[in-house]
Short mmCIF file of C-alpha atoms in Angstrom, two decimals:
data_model
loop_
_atom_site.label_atom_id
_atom_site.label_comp_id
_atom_site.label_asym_id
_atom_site.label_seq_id
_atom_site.Cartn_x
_atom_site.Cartn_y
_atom_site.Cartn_z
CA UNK S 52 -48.91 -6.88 -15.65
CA UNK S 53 -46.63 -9.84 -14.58
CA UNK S 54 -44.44 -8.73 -17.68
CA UNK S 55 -43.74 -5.29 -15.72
CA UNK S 56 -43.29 -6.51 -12.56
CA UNK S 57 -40.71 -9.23 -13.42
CA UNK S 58 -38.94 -6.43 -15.74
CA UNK S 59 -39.11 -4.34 -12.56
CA UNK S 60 -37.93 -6.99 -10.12
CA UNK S 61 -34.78 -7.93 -12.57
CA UNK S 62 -33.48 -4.51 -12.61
CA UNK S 63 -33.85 -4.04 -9.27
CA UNK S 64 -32.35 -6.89 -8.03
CA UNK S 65 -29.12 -6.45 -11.10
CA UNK S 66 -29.03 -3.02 -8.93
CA UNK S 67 -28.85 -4.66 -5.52
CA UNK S 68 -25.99 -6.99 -7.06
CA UNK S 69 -24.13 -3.90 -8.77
CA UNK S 70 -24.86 -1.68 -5.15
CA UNK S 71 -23.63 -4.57 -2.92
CA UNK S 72 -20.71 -4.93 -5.06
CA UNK S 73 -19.77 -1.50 -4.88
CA UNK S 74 -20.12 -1.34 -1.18
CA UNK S 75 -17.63 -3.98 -0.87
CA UNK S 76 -15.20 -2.72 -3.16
CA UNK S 77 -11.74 -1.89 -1.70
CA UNK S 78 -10.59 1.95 -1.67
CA UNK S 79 -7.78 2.24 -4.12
CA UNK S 80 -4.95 5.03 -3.81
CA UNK S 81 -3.17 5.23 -6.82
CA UNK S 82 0.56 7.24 -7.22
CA UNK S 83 0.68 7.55 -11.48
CA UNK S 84 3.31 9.77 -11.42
CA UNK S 85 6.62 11.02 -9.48
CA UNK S 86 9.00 12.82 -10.21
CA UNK S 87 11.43 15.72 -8.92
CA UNK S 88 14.69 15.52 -6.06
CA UNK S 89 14.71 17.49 -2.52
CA UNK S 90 11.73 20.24 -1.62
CA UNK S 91 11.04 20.40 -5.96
CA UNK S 92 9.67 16.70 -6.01
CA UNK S 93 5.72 16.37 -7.20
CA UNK S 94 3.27 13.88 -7.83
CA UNK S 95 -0.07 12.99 -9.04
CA UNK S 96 -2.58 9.78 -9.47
CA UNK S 97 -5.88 8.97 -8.48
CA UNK S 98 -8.14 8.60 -5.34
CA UNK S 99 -11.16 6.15 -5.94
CA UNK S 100 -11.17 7.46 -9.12
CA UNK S 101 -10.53 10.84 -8.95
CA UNK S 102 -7.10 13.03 -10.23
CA UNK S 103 -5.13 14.66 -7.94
CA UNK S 104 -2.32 16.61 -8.21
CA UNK S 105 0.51 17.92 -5.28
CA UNK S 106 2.47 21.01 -5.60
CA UNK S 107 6.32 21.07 -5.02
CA UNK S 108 6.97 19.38 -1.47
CA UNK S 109 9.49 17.11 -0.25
CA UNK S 110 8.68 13.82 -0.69
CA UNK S 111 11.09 10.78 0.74
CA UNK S 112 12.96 8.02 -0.15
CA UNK S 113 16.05 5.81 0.92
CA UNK S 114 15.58 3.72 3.93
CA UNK S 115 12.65 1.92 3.01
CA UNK S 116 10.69 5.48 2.23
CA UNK S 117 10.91 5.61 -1.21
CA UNK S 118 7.74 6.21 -2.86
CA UNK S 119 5.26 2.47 -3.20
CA UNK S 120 3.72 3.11 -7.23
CA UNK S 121 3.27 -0.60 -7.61
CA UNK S 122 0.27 -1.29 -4.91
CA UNK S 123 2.56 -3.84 -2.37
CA UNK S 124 2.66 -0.98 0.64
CA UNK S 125 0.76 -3.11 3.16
CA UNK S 126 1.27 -0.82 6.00
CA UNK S 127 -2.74 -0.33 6.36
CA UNK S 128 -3.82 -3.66 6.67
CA UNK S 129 -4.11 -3.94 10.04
CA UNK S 130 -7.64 -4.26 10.85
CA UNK S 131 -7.39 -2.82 14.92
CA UNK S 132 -6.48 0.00 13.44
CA UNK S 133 -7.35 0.56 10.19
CA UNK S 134 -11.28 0.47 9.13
CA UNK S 135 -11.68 -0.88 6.92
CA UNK S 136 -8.50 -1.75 6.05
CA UNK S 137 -6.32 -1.93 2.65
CA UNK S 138 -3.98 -4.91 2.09
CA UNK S 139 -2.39 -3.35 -0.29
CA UNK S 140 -1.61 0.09 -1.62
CA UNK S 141 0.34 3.03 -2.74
CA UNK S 142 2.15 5.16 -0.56
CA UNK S 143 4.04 8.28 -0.13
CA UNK S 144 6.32 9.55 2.98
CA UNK S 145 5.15 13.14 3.29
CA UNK S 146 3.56 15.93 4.95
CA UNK S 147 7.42 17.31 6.29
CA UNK S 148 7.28 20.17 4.17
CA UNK S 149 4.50 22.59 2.93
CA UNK S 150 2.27 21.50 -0.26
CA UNK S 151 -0.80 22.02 -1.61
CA UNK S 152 -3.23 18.92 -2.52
CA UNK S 153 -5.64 19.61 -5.69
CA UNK S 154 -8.33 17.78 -7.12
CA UNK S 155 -9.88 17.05 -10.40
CA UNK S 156 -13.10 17.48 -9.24
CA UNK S 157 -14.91 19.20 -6.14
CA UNK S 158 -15.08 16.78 -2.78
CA UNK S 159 -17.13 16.53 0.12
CA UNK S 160 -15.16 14.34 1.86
CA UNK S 161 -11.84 12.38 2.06
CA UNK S 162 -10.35 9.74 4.72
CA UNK S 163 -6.06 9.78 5.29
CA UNK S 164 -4.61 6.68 6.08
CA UNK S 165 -1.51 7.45 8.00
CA UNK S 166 1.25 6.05 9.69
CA UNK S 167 4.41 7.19 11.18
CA UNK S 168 7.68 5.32 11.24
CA UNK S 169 9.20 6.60 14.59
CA UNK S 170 9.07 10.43 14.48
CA UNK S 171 6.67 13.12 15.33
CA UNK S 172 5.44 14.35 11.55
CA UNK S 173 2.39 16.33 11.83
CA UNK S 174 -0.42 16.90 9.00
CA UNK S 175 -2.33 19.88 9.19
CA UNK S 176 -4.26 21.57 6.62
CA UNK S 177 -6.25 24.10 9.13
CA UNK S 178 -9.21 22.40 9.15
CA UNK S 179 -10.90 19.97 11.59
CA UNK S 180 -10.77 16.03 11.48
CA UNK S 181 -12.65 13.17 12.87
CA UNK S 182 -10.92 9.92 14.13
CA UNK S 183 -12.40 7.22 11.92
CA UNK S 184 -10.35 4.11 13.59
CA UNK S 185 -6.80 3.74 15.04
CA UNK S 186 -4.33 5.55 16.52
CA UNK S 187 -3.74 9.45 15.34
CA UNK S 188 -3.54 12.42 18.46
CA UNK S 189 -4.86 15.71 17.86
CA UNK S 190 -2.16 18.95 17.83
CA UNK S 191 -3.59 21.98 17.95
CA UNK S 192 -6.83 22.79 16.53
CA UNK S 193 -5.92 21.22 13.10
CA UNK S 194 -3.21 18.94 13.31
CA UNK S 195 -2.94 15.43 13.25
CA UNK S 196 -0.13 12.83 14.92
CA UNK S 197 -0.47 9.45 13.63
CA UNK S 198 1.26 6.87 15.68
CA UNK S 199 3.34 3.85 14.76
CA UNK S 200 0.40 1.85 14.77
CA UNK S 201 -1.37 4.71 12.50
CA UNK S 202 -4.84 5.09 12.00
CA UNK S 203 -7.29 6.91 9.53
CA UNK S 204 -8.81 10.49 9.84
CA UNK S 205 -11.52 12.11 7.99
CA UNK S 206 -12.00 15.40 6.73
CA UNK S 207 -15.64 16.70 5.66
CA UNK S 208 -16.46 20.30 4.13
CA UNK S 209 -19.17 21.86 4.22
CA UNK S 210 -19.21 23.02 0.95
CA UNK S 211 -17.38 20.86 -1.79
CA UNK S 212 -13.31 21.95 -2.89
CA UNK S 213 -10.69 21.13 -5.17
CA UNK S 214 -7.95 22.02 -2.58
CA UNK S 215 -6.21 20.80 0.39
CA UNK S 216 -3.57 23.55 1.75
CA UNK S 217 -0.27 21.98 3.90
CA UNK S 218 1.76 23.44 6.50
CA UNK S 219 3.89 22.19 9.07
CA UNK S 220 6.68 23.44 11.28
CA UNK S 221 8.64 20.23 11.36
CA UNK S 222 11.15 18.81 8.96
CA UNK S 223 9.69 15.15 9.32
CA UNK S 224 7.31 12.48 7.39
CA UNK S 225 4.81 9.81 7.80
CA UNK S 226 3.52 7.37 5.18
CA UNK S 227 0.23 8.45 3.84
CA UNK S 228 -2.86 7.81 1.23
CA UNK S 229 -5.67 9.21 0.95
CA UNK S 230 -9.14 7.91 -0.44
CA UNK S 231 -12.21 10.09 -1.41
CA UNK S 232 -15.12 8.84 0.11
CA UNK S 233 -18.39 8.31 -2.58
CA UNK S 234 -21.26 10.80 -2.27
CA UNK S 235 -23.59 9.13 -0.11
CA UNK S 236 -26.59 7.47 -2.24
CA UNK S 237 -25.50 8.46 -5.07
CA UNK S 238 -25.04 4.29 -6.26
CA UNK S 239 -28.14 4.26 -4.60
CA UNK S 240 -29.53 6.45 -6.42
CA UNK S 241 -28.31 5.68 -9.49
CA UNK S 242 -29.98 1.65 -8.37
CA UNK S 243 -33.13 3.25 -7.90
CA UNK S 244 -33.13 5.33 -11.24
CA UNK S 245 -32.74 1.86 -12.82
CA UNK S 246 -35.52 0.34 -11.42
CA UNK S 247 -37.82 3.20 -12.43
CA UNK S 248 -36.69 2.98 -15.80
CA UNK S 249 -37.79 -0.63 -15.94
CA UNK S 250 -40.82 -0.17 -14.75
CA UNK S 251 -41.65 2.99 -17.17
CA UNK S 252 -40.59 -0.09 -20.20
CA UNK S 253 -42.81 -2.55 -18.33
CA UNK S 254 -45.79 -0.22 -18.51
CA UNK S 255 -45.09 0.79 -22.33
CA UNK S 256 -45.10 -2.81 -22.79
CA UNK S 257 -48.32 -3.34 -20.93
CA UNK S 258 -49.70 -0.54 -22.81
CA UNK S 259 -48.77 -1.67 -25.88
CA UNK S 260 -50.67 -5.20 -25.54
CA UNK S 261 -53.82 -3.67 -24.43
CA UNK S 262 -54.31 -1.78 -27.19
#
């Protein structure tokens, strides 16, 4: 018996350690790819994780715009108005032009970090957003202002996609990442499914020296 409960009690706390450590991991945008010149540029790269892929847009550079592939973008580690915030990331100056976001796999939900540098860029895929911290104004319904402070905005669906559809009426950009946000419980889960399989061993074991 003490044999199954100190199995049980390592696992569990090895899944505390491994859920805590999670928890505190930093998001991580990641541009892997870029390529393209005017409205025909695309890219692709990773959010937590996941693929993503962007269809044909304009996407800028010059002037301190150029696409950040090399994680030093630090525009989104300002605490007041990002939370939590990222000292360091990858960054694109879009949403000027029409595109159309696609995933590798089906999300629930996804925060944008955004921040504009002085114009009035607007990003609006026709669906509603929550303000999770900072500085972004609602236009419209859908769309979302970020000001030069920026802020983050989150977008949850009912059901889960692969697609995020663009459009905007103004020839202007804002820097931007975006981070999918983990299924809730599922590391807990995944703690908890851990635990359970230490205590199965524990019993065998307990069975075992019985008989």
């Amino acid at each position: 018996m003490k044999t199954t409960r100190k199995f049980a009690l390592g696992l569990l706390t090895v899944a505390a350690l491994g859920l805590g450590s999670a928890a505190s991991a930093a998001p991580v945008f990641d541009v892997t790819t870029y390529s393209g010149t005017g409205a025909g540029q695309t890219a692709a790269g990773t959010s937590n994780g996941i693929g993503w892929t962007m269809s044909q847009t304009f996407i800028a550079g010059g002037g301190g715009l150029d696409p950040v592939l090399n994680q030093t973008y630090t525009g989104f580690s300002n605490a007041t108005y990002f939370n939590p915030a990222v000292a360091a990331t990858d960054r694109l100056h879009i949403f000027g032009t029409n595109l159309v976001l696609t995933f590798a796999q089906p999300i629930t939900s996804i925060d944008f970090y955004l921040r504009e540098n002085g114009g009035t860029s607007t990003l609006d895929f026709g669906l509603p957003w929550t303000l999770v911290s900072g500085q972004v104004n609602p236009i419209g319904l859908t769309g979302a202002r970020p000001t030069t402070n920026g802020g983050i905005i989150r977008f949850t669906f009912a059901s889960p996609i692969t697609q995020l559809n663009h459009t905007t009426s103004i020839f202007d950009g804002m820097d931007a990442a975006w981070f999918v946000v983990p299924e809730p419980g599922a590391l807990a889960l995944l703690g908890l499914g851990l635990v359970g399989l230490g205590v199965a061993r524990g019993r065998r074991r307990s069975i075992n020296k019985e008989a």
